[in-house]
Coordinates of C-alpha atoms and ligand atoms in Angstrom, one line a residue:
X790 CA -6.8 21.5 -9.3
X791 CA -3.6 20.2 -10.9
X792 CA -0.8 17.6 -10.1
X793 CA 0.1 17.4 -6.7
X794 CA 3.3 17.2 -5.9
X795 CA 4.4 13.8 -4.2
X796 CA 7.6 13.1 -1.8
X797 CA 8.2 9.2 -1.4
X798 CA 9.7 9.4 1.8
X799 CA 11.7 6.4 3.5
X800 CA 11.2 5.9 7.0
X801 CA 12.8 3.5 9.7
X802 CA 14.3 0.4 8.1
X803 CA 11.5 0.1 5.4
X804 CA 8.8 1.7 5.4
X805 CA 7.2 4.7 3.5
X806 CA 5.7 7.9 4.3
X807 CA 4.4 9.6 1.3
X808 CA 3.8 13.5 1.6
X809 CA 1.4 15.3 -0.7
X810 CA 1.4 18.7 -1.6
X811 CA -0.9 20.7 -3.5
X812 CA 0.9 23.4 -5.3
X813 CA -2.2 26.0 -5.9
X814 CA -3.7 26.0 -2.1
X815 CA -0.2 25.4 -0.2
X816 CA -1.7 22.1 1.6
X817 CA 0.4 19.2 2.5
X818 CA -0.9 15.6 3.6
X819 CA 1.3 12.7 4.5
X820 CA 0.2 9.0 4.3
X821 CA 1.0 6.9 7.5
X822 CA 3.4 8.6 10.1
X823 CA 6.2 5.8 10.6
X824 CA 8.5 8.5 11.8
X825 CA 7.8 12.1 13.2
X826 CA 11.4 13.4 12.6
X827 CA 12.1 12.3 9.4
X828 CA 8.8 13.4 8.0
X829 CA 9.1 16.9 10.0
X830 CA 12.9 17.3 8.2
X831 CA 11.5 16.5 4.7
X832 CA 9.0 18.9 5.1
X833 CA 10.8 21.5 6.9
X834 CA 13.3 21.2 4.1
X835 CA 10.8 22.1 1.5
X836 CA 8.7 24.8 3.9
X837 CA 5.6 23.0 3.9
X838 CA 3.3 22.3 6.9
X839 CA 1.4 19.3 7.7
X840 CA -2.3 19.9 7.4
X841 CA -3.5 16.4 7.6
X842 CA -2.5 12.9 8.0
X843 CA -4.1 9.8 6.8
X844 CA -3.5 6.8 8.6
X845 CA -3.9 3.0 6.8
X846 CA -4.0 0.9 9.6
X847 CA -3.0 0.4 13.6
X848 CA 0.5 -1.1 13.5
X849 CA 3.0 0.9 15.0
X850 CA 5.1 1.3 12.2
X851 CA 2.7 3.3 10.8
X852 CA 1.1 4.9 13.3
X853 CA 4.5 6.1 15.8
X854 CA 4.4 9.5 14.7
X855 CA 1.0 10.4 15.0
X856 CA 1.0 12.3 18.9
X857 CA 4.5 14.2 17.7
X858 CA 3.3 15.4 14.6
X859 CA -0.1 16.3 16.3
X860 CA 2.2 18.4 19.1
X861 CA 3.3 20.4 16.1
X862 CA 1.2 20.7 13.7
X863 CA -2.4 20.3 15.2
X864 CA -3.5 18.9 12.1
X865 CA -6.2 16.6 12.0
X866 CA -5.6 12.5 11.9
X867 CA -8.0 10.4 9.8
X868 CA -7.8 6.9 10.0
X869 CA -10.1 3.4 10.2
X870 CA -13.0 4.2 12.7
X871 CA -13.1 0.2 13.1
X872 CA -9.4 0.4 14.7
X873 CA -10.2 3.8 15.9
X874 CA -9.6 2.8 19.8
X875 CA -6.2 1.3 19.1
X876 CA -4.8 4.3 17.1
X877 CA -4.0 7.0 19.2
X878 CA -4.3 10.9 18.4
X879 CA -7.0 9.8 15.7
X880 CA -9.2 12.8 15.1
X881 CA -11.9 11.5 12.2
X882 CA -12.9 7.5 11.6
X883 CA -13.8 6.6 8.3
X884 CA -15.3 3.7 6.4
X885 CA -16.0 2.9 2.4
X886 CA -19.2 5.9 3.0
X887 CA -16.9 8.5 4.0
X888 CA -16.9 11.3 1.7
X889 CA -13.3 12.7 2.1
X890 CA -11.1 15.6 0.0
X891 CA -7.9 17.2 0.3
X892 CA -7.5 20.0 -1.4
X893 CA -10.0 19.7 -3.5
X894 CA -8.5 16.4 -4.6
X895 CA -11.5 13.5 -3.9
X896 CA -10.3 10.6 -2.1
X897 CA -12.4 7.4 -1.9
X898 CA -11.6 5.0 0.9
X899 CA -11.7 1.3 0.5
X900 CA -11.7 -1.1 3.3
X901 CA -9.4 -3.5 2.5
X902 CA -9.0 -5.7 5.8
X903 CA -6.8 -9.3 6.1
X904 CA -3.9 -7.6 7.3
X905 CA -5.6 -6.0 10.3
X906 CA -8.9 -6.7 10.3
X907 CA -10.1 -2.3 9.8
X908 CA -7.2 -1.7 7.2
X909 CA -8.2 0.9 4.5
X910 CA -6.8 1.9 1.4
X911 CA -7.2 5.5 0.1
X912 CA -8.2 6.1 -3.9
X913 CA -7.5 9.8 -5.6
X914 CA -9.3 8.7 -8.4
X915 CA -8.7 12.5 -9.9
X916 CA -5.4 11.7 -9.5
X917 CA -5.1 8.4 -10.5
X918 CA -2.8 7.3 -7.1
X919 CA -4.2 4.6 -4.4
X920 CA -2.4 4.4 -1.4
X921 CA -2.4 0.4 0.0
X922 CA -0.8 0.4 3.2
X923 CA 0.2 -2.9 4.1
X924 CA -2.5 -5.0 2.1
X925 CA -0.9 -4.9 -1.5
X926 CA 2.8 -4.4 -2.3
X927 CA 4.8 -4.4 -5.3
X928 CA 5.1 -7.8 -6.3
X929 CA 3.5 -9.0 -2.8
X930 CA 0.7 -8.6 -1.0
X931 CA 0.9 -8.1 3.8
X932 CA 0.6 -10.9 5.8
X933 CA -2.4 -12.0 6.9
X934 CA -2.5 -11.3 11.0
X935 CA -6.2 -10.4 11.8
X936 CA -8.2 -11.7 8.7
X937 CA -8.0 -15.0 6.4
X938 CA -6.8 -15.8 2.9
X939 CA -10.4 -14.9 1.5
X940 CA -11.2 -11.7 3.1
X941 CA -7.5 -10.8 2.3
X942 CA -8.1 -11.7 -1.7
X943 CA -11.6 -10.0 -1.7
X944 CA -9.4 -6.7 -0.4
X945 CA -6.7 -7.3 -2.9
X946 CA -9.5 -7.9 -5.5
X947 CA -10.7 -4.5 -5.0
X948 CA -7.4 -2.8 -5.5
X949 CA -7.1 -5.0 -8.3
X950 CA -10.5 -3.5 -10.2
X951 CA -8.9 0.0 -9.8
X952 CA -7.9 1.2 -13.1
X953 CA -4.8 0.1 -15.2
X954 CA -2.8 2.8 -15.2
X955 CA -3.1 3.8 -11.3
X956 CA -0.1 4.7 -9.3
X957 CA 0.3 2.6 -6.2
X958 CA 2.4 3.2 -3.4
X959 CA 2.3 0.9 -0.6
X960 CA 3.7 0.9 2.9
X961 CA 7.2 -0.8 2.6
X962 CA 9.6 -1.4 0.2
X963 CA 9.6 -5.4 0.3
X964 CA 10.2 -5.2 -3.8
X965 CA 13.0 -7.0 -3.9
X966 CA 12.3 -10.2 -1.5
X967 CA 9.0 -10.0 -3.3
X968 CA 10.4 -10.4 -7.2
X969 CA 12.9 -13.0 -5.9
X970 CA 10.0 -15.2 -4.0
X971 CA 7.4 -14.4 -7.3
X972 CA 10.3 -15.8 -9.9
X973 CA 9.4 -19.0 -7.8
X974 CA 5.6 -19.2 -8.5
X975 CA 5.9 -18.2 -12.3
X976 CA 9.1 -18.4 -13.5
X977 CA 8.4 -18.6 -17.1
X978 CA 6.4 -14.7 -16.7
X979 CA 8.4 -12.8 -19.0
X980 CA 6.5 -9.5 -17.6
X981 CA 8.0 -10.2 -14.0
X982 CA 11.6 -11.4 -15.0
X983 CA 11.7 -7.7 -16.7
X984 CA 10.3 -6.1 -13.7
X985 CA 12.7 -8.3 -11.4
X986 CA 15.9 -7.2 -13.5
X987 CA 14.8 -3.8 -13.0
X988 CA 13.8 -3.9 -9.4
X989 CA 17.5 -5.6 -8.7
X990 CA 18.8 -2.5 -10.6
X991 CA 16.7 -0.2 -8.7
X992 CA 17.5 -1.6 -5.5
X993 CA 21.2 -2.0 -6.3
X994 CA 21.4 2.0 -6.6
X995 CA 19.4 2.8 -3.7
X996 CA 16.3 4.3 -5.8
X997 CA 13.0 3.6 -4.8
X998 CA 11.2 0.6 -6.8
X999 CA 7.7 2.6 -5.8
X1000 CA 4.8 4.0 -7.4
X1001 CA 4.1 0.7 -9.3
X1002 CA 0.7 0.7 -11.4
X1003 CA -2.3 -1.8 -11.0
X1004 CA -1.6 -2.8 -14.7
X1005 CA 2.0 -4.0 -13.6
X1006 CA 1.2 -5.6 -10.9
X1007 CA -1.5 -7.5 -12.4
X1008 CA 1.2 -8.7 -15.0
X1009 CA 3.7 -10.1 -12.4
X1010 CA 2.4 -10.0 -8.9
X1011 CA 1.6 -13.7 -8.2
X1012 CA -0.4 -12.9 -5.3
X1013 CA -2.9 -10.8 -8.3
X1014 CA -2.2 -13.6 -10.8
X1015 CA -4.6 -17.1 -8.6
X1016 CA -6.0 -17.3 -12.6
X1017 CA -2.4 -18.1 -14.1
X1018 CA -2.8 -21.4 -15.7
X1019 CA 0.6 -21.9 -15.1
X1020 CA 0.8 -21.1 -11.6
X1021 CA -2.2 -23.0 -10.7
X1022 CA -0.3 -26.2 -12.6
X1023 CA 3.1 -25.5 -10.3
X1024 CA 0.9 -25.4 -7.5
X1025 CA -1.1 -28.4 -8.4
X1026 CA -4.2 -26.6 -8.3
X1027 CA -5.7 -26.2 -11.6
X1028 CA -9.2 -25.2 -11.5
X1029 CA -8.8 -24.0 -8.0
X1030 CA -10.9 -20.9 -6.3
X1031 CA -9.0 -18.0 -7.0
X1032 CA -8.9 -17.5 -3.2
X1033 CA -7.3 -21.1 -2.2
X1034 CA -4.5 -20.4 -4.8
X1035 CA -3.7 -17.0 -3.5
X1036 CA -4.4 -18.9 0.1
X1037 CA -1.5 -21.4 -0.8
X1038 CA 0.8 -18.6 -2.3
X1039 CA 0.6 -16.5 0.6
X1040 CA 1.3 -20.0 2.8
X1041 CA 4.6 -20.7 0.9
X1042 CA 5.7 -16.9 0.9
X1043 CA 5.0 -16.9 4.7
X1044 CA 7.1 -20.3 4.9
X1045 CA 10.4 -18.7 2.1
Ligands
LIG219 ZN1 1.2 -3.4 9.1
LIG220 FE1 3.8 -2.1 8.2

């Protein structure tokens, strides 16, 4: 199989859908269905159909589309078979010992709860893209409203262990608020006050700040970065768990 073709697609105020397409067999996958029209538009633009949809996790921002698309398409909806009764239009539940493929691509899913408590993230390890939903975001990580802090870094530590040079998309484009909020907790990164110049730029244009990589986002996402020395001494918390400081970042960025 060779690259697939990718379409970051914003949806709503800020969310992402992100359609695959595999060029040799003609297949198309989306990620999350925040909206049914705009995704049906950007793929009616390009004459693809929707052959399946893979679904992160239950909130309605990322599941709205589901039942239209279905009505459409008919493809089949895979999605967390621990939040399978409050997703609607599911077809398949998986869990970290599903097997799963599209187009011959592998996928490995991850369960990656905290922000819902069956959240899952999807690996292409062929491909080298992971698709995070609303557990890690560029230069953030989601708020914690099912799970707590540690179950929330043990999810963001698996992302983490993924390899450098990964792609990540993740469900929103909070970039921006993020790299303002992380200039707060480590000022003196010189990684993330490149990456927050940039971002500003990006953002400042209208362009996408999305995929990020694991390797970036281990170099500037406080919420990935509980072993900074200086961070834990801001914090007043050298020596700390890595989980209590990541507990206490998420507490201020919830409070900011
Ligand atoms: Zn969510
Ligand atoms: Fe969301």
């Amino acid at each position: 199989m060779g690259a697939l073709d990718i379409v970051l697609l914003p949806c709503l105020t800020d969310n992402y859908c992100v359609i695959l397409h595999e060029p040799e067999t003609g297949e198309t996958a989306a990620i999350d269905a925040p909206s049914a029209a705009a995704i049906k538009a950007a793929l009616a633009e390009r004459g693809w159909r929707l052959n399946h949809l893979y679904i992160t996790h239950h909130h309605t921002d990322h599941t709205g589309g589901i039942e239209e698309l279905k009505a459409f398409y008919g493809m089949p909806v895979t999605g967390p078979e621990a939040e399978a009764d409050r997703i609607p239009g599911l077809t398949q539940g998986v869990t970290a010992k599903s097997e799963l493929s599209f187009a011959g691509h592998p996928i490995q899913v991850l369960e990656t709860p905290g922000h819902t408590l069956g959240h899952i993230t999807y690996y292409f390890p062929n491909d080298g893209i992971v698709f995070t939903g609303d557990t890690l975001f560029s230069l953030g990580c989601g708020k914690i409203f099912e799970g707590d802090p540690r179950m929330m870094w043990e999810s963001l530590s698996k992302i983490a262990a993924l390899p450098g040079e990964t792609n990540i998309y993740c469900g929103h484009e909070y970039t921006l608020n993020n790299a303002r909020f992380a200039l707060t907790i480590e000022p003196e990164n010189e990684a993330l006050k490149v990456r927050a110049a940039e971002v500003e730029a990006l953002r400042a244009s209208g362009k996408p700040t999305l995929p990020t990589t694991i390797g970036l986002e281990m170099a500037t996402n406080p919420f990935l970065r509980p072993q900074s020395r200086p961070i834990q001494a801001r914090l007043g918390m050298l020596g700390a768990p890595d989980w209590e400081v990541f507990s206490r970042i998420r507490q201020l960025k919830n409070k900011a």
